[in-house]
CSV table of C-alpha atoms in Angstrom, one decimal:
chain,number,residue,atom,x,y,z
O,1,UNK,CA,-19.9,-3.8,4.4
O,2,UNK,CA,-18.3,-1.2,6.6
O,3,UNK,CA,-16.6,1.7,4.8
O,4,UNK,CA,-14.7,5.0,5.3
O,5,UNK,CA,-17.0,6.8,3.1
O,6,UNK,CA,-19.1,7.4,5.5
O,7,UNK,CA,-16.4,9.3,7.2
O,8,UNK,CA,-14.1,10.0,4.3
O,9,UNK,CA,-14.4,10.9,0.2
O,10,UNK,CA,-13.8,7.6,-1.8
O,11,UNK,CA,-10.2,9.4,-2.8
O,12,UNK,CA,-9.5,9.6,0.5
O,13,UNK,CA,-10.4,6.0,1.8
O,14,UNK,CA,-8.6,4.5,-1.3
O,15,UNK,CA,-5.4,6.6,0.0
O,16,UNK,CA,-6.2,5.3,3.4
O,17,UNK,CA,-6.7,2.2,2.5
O,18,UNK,CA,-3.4,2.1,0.0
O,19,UNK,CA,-1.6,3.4,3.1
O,20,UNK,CA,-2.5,0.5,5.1
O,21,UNK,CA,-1.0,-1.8,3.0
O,22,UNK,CA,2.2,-0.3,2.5
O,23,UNK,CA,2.5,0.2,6.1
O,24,UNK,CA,2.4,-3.3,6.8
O,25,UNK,CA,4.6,-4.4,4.0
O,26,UNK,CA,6.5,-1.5,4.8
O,27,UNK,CA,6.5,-1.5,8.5
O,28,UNK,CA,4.2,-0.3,10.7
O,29,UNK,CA,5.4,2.9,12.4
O,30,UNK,CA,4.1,6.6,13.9
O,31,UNK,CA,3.1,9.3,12.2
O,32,UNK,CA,0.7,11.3,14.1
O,33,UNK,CA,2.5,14.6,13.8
O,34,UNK,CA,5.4,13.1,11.8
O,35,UNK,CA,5.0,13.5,8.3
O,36,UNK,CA,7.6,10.8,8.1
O,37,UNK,CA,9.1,8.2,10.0
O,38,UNK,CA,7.5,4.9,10.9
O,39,UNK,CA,3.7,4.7,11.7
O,40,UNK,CA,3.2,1.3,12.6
O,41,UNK,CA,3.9,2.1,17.0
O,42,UNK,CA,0.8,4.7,16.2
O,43,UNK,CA,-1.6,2.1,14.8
O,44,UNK,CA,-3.6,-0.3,17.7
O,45,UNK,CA,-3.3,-4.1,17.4
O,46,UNK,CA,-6.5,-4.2,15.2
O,47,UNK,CA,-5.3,-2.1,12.3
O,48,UNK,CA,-1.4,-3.4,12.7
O,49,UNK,CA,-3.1,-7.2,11.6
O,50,UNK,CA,-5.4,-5.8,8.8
O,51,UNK,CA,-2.5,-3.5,7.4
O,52,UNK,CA,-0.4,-6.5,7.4
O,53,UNK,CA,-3.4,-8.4,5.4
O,54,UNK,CA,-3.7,-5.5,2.9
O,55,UNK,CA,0.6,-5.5,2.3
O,56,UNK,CA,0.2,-9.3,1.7
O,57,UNK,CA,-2.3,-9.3,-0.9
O,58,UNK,CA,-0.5,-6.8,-2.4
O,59,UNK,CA,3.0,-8.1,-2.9
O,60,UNK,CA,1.2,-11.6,-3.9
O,61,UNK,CA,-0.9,-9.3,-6.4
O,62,UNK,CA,2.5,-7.9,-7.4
O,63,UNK,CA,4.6,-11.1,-7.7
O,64,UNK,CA,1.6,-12.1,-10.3
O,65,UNK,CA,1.9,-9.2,-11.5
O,66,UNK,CA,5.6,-9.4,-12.7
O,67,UNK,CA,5.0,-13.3,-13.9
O,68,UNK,CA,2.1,-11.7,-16.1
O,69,UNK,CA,4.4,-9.2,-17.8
O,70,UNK,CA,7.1,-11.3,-18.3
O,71,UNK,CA,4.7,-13.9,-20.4
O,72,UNK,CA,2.4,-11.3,-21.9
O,73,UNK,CA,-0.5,-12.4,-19.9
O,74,UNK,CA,-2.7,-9.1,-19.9
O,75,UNK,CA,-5.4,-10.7,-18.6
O,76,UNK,CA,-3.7,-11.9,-15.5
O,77,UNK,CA,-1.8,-8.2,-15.1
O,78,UNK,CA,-4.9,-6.6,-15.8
O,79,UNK,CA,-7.2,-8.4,-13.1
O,80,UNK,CA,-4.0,-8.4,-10.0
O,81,UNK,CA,-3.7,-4.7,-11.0
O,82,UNK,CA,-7.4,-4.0,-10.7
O,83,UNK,CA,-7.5,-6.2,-7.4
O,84,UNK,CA,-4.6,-3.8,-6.2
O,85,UNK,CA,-6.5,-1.0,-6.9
O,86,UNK,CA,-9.9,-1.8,-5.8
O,87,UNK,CA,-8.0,-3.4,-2.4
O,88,UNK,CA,-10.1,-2.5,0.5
O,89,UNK,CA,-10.2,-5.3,3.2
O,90,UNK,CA,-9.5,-2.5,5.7
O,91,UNK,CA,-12.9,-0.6,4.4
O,92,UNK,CA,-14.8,-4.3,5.3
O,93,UNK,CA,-13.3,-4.8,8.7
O,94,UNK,CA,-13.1,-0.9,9.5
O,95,UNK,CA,-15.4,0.4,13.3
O,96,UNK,CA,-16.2,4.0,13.2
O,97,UNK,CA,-13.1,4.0,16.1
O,98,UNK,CA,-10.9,2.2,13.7
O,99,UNK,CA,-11.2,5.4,11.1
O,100,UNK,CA,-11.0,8.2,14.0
O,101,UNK,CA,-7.3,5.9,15.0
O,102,UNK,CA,-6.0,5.1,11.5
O,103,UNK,CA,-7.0,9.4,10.7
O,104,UNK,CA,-4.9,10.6,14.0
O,105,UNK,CA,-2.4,7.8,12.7
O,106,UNK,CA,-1.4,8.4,9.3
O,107,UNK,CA,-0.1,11.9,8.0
O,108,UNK,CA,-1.1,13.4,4.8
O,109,UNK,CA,2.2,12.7,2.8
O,110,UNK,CA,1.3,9.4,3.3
O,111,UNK,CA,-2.4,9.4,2.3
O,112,UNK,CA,-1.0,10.4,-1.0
O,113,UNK,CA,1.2,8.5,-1.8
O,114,UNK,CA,-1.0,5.7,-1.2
O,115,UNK,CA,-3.9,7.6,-3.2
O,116,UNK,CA,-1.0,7.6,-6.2
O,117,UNK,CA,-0.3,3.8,-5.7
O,118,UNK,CA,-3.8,2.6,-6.2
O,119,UNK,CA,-4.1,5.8,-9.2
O,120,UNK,CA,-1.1,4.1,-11.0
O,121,UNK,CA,-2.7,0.3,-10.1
O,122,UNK,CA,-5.7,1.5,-12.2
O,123,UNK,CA,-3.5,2.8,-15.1
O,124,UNK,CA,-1.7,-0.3,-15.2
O,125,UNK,CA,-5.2,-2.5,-15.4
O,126,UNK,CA,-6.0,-0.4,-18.3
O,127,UNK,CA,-3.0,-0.2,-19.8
O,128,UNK,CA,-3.2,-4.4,-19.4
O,129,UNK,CA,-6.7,-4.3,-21.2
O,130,UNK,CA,-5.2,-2.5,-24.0
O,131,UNK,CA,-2.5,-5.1,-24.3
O,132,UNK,CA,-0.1,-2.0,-24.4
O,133,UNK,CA,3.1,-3.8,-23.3
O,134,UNK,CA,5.4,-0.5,-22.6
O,135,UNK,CA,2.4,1.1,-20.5
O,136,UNK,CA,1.8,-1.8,-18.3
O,137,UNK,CA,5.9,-2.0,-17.7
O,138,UNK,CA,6.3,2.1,-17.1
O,139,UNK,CA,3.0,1.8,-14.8
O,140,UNK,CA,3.9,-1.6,-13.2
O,141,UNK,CA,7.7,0.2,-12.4
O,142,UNK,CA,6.0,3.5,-11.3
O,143,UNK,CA,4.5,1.2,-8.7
O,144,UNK,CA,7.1,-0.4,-7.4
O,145,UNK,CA,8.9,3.2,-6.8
O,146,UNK,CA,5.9,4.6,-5.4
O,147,UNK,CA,6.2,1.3,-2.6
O,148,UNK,CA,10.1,2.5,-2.5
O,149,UNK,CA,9.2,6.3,-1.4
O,150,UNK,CA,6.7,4.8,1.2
O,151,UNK,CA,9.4,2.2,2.5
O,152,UNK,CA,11.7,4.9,2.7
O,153,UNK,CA,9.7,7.7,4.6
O,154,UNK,CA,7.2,5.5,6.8
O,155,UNK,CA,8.7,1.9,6.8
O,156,UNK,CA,12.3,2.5,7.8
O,157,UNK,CA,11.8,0.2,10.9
O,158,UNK,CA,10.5,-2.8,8.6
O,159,UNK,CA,13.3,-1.9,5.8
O,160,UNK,CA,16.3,-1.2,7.5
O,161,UNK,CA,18.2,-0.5,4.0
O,162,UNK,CA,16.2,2.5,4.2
O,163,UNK,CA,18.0,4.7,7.0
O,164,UNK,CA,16.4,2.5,9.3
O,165,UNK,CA,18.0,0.8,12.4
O,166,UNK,CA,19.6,-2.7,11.3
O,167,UNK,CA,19.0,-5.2,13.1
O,168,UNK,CA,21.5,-6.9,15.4
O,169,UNK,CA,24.1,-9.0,13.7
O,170,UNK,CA,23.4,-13.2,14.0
O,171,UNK,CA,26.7,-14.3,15.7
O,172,UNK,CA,27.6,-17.8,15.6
């Protein structure tokens, strides 16, 4: 297994990997000297198709999430939560040229955001295996605004609601 701690603190690779996820979801845009605005036109092909992977899992992780809360299945909340936050496909799949890209590529707002995504993930696992109902729903909506702030700085290409460019009307 391949990881960024070689090359960066565990905090740090959990932030970067977060902030590959919610890139992808989010949009990929740049960010090298941006500390907002789209990263994904920064990132190479490689890292584009693994961030998409990461943003996947975690909206499928979150949709299970939701279904969990809604029928008081702490169990099920608990384990998507803890996937969530121990996500690191990136970390598997990462070359030491990967990490000196996605490190040029990604500004420190967005490290840390990401870093407080997979932070609140962990609450909300706990809060699950305490079968504390109003923890896992403030931590589960803390999430979901945390993927809000990073749609809205570094995403806006993906999410056009945003501030982003809309797309081009369909005409008929």
């Amino acid at each position: 297994m391949i990881t960024m701690s070689s090359r960066l603190s565990p905090h740090r690779a959990s932030l970067v990997s977060a902030g590959l996820i919610w890139i992808m979801l989010n949009g990929l845009g740049s960010a090298l000297a941006l500390e907002s605005g789209p990263v994904a036109p920064r990132l190479t092909p490689k890292l584009q198709k693994l961030f998409a992977e990461e943003m996947i899992a975690v909206q499928a992780a979150s949709q299970q999430i939701l279904a969990g809360l809604a029928a008081g299945d702490h169990a099920s909340v608990a384990k998507q939560a803890q996937a969530i936050h121990d996500s690191f496909i990136l970390d598997k799949k990462l070359t030491a040229q990967d990490r000196r890209d996605l490190e040029t590529a990604l500004p420190p707002a967005f490290l840390e955001l990401d870093g407080t995504f997979h932070r609140l993930a962990a609450k909300l696992a706990d809060a699950a295996r305490h079968k504390d109902r109003d923890l896992q729903t403030y931590y589960f909506g803390r999430m979901v605004e945390s993927c809000q702030t990073c749609h809205s700085q570094y995403a806006t290409d993906k999410f056009p609601a945003y501030g982003g460019k809309a797309p081009a009307a369909h005409m008929h």
